[in-house]
Coordinates of C-alpha atoms and ligand atoms in Angstrom, one line a residue:
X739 CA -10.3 14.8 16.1
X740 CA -13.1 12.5 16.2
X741 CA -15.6 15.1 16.3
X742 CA -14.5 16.6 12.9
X743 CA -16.3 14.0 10.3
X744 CA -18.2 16.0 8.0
X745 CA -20.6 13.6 7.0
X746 CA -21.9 12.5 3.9
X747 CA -25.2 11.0 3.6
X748 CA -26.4 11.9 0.2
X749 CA -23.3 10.7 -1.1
X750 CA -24.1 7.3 0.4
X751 CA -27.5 7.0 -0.1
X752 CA -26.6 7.5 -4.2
X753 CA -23.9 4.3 -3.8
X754 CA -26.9 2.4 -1.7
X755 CA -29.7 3.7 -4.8
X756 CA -27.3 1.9 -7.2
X757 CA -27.3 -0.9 -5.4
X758 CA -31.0 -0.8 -4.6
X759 CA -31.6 -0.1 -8.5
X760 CA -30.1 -4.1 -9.5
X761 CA -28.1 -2.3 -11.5
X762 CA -24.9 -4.3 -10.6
X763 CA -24.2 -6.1 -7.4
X764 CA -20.8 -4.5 -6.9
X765 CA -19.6 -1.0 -7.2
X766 CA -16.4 0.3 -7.1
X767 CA -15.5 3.7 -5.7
X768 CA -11.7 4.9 -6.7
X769 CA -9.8 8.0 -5.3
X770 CA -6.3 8.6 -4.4
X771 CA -5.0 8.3 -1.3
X772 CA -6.0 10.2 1.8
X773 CA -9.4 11.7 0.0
X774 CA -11.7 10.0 3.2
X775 CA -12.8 7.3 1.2
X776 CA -12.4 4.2 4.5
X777 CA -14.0 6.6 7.2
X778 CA -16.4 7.3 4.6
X779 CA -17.6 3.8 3.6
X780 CA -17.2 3.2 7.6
X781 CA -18.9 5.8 9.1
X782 CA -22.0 7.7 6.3
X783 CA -22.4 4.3 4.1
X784 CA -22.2 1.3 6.6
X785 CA -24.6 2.9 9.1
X786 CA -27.3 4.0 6.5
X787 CA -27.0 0.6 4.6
X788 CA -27.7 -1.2 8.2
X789 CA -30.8 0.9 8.4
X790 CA -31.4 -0.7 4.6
X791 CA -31.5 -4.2 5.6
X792 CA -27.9 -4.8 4.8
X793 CA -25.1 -6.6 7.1
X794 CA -22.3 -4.5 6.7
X795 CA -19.0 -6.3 6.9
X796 CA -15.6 -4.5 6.4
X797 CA -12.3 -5.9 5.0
X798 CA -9.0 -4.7 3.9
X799 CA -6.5 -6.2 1.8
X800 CA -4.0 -4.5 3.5
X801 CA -4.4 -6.3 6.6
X802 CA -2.0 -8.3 5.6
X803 CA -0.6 -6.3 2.6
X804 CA 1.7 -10.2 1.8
X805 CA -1.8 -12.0 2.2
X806 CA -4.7 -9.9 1.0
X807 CA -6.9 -13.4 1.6
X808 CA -6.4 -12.8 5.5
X809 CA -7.5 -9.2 5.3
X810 CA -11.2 -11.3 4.2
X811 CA -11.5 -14.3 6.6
X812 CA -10.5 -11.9 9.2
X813 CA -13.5 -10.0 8.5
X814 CA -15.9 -12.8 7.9
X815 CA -14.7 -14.8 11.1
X816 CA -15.7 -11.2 13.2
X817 CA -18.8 -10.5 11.8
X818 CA -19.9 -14.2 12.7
X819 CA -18.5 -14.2 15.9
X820 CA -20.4 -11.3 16.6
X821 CA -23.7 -12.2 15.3
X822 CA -22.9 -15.5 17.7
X823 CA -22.6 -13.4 20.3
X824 CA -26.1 -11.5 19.1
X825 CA -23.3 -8.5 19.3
X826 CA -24.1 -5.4 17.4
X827 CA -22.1 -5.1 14.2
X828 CA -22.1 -1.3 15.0
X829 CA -19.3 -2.5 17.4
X830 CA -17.1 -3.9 15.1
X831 CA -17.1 -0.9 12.8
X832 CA -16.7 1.4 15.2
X833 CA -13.6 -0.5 16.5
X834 CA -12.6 -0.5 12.3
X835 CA -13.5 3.4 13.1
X836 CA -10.5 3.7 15.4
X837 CA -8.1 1.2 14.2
X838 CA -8.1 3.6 10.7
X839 CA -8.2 6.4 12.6
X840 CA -5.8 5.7 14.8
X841 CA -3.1 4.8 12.3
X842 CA -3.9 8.0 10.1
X843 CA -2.5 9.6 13.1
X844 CA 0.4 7.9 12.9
X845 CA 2.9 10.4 10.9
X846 CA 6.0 10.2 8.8
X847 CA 5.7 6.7 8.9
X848 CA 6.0 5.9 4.7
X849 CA 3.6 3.3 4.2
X850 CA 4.2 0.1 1.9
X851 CA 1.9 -0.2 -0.9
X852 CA 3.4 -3.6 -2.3
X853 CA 4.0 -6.9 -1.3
X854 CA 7.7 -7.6 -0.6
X855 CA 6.8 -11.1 0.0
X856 CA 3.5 -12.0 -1.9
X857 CA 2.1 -15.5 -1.4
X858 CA -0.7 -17.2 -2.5
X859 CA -3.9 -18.1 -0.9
X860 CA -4.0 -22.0 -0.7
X861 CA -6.6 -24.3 -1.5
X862 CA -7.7 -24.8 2.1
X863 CA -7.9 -20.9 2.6
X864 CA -10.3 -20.8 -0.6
X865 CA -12.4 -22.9 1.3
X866 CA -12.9 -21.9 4.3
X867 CA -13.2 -18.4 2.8
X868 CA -16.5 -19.9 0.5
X869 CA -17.6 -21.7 3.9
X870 CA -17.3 -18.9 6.2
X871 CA -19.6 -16.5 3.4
X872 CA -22.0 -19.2 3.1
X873 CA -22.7 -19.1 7.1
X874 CA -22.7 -15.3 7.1
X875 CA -25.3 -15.6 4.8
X876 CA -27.5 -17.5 6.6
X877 CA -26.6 -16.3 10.2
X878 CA -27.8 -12.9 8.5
X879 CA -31.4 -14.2 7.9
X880 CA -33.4 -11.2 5.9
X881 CA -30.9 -9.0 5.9
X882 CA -28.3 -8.8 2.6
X883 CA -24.1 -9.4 3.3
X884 CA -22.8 -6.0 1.8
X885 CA -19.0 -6.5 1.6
X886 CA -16.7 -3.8 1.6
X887 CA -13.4 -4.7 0.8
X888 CA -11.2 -1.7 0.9
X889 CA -7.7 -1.6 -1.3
X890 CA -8.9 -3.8 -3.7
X891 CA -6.2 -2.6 -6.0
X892 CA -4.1 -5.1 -4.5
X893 CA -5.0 -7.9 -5.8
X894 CA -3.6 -6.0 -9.3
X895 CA -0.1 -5.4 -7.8
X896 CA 1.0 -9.3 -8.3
X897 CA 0.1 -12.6 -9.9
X898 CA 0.6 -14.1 -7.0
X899 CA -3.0 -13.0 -5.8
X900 CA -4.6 -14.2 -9.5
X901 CA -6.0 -17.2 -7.6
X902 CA -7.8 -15.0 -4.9
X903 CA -9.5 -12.7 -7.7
X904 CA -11.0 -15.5 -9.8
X905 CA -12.2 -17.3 -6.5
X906 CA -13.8 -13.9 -5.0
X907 CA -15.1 -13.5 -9.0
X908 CA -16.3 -17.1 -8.5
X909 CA -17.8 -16.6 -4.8
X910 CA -19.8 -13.2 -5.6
X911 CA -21.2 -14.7 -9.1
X912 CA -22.8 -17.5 -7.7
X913 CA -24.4 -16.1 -5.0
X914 CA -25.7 -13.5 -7.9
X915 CA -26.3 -11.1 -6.0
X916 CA -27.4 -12.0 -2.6
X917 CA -24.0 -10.6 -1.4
X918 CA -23.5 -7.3 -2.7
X919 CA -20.4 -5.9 -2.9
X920 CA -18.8 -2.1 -2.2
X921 CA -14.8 -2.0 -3.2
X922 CA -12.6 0.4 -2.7
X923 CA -8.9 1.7 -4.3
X924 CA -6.4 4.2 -4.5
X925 CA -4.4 3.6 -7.6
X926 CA -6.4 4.1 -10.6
X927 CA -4.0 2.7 -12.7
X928 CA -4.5 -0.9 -10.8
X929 CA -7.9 -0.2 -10.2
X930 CA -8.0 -0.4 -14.4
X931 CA -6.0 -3.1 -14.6
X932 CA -8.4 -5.5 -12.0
X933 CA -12.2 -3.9 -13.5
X934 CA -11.6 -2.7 -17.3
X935 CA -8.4 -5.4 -18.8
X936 CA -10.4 -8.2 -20.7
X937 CA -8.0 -10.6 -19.3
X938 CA -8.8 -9.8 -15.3
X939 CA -11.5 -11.7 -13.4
X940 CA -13.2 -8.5 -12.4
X941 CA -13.8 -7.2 -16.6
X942 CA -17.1 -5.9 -16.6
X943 CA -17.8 -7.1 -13.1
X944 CA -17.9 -3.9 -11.3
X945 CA -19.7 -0.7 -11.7
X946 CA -17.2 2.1 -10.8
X947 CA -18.7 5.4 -9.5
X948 CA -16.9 8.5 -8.8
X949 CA -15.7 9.6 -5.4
X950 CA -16.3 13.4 -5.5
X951 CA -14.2 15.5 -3.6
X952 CA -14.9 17.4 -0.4
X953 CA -15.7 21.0 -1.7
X954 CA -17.0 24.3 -0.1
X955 CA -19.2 22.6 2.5
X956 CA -16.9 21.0 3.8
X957 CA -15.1 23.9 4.4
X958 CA -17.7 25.9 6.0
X959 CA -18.3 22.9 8.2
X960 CA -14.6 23.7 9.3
X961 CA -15.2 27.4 9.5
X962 CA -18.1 27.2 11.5
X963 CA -17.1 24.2 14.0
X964 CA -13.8 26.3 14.9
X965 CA -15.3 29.7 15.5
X966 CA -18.3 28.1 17.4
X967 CA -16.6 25.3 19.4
X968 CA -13.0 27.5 19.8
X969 CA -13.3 31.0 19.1
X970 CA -11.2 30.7 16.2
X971 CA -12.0 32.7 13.4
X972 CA -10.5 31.8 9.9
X973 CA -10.8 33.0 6.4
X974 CA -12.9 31.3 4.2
X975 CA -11.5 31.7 1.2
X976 CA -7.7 31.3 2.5
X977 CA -8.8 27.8 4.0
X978 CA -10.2 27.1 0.2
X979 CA -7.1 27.9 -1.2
X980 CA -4.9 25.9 1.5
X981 CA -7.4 23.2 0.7
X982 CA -6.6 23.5 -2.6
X983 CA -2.8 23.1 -2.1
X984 CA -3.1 20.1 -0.2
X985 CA -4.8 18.5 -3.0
X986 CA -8.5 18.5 -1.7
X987 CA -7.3 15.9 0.8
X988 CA -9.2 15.7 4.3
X989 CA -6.5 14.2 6.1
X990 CA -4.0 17.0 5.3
X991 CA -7.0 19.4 6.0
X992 CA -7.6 17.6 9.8
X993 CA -3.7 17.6 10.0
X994 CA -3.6 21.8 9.3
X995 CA -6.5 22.4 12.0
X996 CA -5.2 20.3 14.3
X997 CA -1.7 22.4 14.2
X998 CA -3.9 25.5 14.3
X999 CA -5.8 24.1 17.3
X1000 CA -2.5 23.1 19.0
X1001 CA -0.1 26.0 18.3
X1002 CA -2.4 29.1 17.7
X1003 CA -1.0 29.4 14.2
X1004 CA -2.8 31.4 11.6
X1005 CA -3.9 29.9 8.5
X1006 CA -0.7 31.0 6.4
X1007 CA 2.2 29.3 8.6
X1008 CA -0.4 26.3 9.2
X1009 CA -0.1 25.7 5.6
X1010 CA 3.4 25.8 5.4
X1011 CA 4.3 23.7 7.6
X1012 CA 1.6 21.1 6.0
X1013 CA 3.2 21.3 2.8
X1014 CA 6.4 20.7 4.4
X1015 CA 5.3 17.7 6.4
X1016 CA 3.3 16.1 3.3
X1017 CA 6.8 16.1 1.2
X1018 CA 8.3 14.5 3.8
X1019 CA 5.3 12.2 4.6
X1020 CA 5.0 11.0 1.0
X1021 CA 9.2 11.0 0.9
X1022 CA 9.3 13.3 -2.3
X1023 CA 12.9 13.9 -2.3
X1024 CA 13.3 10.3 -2.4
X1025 CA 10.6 9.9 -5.3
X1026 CA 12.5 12.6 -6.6
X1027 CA 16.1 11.4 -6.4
X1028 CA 15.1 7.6 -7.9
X1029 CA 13.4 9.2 -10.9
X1030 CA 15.3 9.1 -14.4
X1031 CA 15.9 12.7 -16.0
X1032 CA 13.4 11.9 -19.1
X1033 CA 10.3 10.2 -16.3
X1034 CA 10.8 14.1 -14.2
X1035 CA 10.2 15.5 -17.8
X1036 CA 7.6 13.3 -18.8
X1037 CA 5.5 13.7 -15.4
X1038 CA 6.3 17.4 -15.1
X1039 CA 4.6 18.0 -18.5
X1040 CA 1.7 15.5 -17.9
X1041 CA 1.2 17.8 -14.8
X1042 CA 0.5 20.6 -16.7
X1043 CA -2.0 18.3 -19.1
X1044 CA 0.5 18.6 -22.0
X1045 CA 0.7 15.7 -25.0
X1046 CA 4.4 13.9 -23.7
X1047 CA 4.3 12.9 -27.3
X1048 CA 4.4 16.4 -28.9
X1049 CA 7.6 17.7 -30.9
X1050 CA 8.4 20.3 -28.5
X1051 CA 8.7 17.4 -25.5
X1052 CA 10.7 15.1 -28.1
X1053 CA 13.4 18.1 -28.7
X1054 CA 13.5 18.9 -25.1
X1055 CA 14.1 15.3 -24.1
X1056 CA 17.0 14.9 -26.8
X1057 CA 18.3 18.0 -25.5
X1058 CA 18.2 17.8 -21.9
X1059 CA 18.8 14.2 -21.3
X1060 CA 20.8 11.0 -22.5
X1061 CA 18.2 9.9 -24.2
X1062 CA 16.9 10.2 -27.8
X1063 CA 13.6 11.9 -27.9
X1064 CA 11.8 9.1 -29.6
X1065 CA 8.2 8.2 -29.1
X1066 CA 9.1 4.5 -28.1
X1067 CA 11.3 6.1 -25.0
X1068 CA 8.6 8.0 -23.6
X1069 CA 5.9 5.3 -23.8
X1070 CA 9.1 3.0 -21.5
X1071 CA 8.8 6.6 -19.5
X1072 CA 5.1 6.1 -18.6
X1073 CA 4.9 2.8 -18.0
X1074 CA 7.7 3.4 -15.6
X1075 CA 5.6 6.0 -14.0
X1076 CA 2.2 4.0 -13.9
X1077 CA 3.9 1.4 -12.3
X1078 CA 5.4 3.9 -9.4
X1079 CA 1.7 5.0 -9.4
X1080 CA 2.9 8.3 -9.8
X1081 CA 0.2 8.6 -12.8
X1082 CA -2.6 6.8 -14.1
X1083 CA -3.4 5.8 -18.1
X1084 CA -7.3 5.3 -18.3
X1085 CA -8.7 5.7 -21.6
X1086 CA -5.8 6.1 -24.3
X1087 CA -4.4 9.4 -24.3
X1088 CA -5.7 10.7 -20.8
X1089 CA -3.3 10.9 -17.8
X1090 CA -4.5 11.3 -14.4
X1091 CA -1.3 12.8 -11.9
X1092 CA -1.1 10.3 -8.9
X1093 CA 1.0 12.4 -6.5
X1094 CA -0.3 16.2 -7.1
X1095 CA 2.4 17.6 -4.5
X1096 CA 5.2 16.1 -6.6
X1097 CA 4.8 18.6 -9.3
X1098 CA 5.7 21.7 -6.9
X1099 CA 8.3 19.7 -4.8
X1100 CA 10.2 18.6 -8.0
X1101 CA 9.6 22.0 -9.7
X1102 CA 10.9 24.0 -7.2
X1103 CA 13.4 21.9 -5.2
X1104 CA 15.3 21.3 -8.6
X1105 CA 16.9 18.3 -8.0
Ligands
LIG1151 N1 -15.6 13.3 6.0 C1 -14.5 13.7 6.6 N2 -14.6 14.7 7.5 C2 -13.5 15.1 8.2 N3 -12.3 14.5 8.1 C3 -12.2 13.5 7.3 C4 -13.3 13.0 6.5 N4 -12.9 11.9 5.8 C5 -11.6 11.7 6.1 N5 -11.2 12.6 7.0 C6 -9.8 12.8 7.5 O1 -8.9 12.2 6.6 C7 -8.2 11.1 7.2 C8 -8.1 10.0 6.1 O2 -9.3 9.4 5.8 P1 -9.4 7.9 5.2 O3 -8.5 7.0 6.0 O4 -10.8 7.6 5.2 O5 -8.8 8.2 3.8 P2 -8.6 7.1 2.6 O6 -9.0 7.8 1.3 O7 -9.2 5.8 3.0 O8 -7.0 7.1 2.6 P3 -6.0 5.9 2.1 O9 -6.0 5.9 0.7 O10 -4.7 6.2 2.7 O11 -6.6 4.6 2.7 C9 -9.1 10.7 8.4 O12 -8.3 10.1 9.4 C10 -9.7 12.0 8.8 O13 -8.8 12.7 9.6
LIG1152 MG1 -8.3 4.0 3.2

């Protein structure tokens, strides 16, 4: 499906503006998970920010999700080797292209979010890192090191990786901003905890800009490549609306025309087989089976953008579960939740729903 990426250049010509502006040296885009945000900063901002002077490097911290720090060297040590070898770095993004592109196809497969076996980045490691972004630098002559260090909500998930935040704090301050920075995240409630907790390295480090979500262009870009390219004509507004159900996610979207493509299916049995194969992908009924009676509650009305601390939600928790409705239980409740990343707590009071899907699954399978 590699023919399928709707591009987005104005999108990354407003990241590259902010940049441009001195504003700050380091942006942060956040979005769940699966909204296009890798291919993205691979494939529309990387290229346009080459044509901008910049040297592009890419990095993710799940590379080694028990070592963030290698994810970095990693990516340092090949953009130097290719500059050595006067190598294009178009090259090595386009091989970052297909490795993320590659394991995207890679279904059913539930993927690990959290360190089973964090460790720390050593002394040594620290150095070399520093080292390695102080030849970049110079190997890249006129032209401005853009990192773009993807899952950065990582470093949030355990202490262990403290050391690696301050150092990369350290590292980007000091070259004040002759190494700019791009991050990316899915969890907003770690992403909060690394860029807006007085306490983390990153507090008022990062300027975080919104990731929009793919809309109706998107979706005539679908329309149109599938009736032009294979004579398959599809309703517009039922692709909207299947769009909608998946969340506004592109990966589910590629996932529903490529069943189209390969079965003949029409748009209404596409879908249904997408929203079965994204419970089992994202291993609801598990979710669903590990969760406490008063957290389905909680998240159920949080769902529907209701106050979890309002009377009526007390009475039905005393009611319909073992615990007391009291306020001090459900705050327990949504801390559980934020830290399952099933939701999000920004600003006090406001709740952002981390896996939209759930709602239906847990609603309607009634477990
Ligand atoms: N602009 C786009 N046009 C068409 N398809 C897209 C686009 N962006 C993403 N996709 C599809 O969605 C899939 C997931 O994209 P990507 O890996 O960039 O998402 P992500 O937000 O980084 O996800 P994660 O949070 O899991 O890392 C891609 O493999 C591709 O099939
Ligand atoms: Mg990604």
């Amino acid at each position: 499906m590699n023919n399928w990426h709707f591009p987005r250049p104005q999108l990354a010509k407003h990241y590259l503006d902010i940049l441009a502006l001195g504003i700050s040296s380091n942006l942060a885009i956040i979005a769940p998970r699966r909204k296009g945000k890798t291919l993205f900063v691979l494939q529309d901002l990387s290229p346009l920010a080459q044509k901008n002077r910049y040297l592009p490097v890419y990095a993710s911290l799940w590379q080694n999700i028990n070592a963030p720090h290698e994810g970095l060297i990693l990516a340092l040590e090949d953009a130097i080797e290719a500059l050595d070898r006067r190598a294009p770095i178009s090259r090595l993004l386009k091989t970052k292209i297909k490795k993320t592109t590659v394991s995207n196809e890679l279904l059913g497969k539930m993927e690990v979010e959290f360190a089973d076996k964090a460790t720390k980045v050593t002394s040594k490691e620290l150095l070399l890192l520093e080292r390695m972004l102080t030849e970049l630098q110079k190997k890249a002559g006129k032209k401005t090191v853009l990192l773009l260090i993807d899952e950065v909500q990582h470093l949030a998930t355990s202490p262990l990786f403290d050391p690696l935040t301050h150092a990369l704090r350290t590292m980007l301050d000091k070259r004040q901003g002759c190494v700019k920075t791009i991050f990316t995240g899915s969890s907003r409630h770690y992403m909060n905890l690394l860029f807006n907790e007085s306490q983390s390295p990153f507090y008022h480090f990062v300027e975080t800009v919104p990731f929009p979500d793919l809309g109706e262009e998107f979706i005539d870009f679908i329309v149109i490549k599938l009736d032009q390219e294979h004579s398959i004509s599809i309703n517009q507004k039922s692709l909207s609306q299947a769009f909608d159900a998946i969340d506004q996610s592109p990966y589910w979207m590629m996932k529903l025309i490529a069943h189209i493509l390969t079965f003949g299916s029409d748009i209404n049995s596409a879908r249904e087989y997408i929203l079965e194969l994204l419970e089992a992908a994202e291993g609801f009924e598990g979710i669903a089976k590990r969760m406490k009676i008063i957290d389905r509650v909680v998240y159920l009305a949080l769902s529907e953008g209701h106050n979890p601390f309002s009377k009526e939600l007390l009475a039905k928790i005393d009611k319909e579960t073992s615990v007391k409705g009291i306020p001090s239980n459900i705050q327990r409740s949504i801390k559980r939740l934020a830290q399952q990343n099933l939701i999000s707590q920004i600003e006090k009071g406001r709740y952002y729903i981390e896996k939209p899907g759930l709602k239906r699954y847990l609603l309607e399978s009634k477990i």
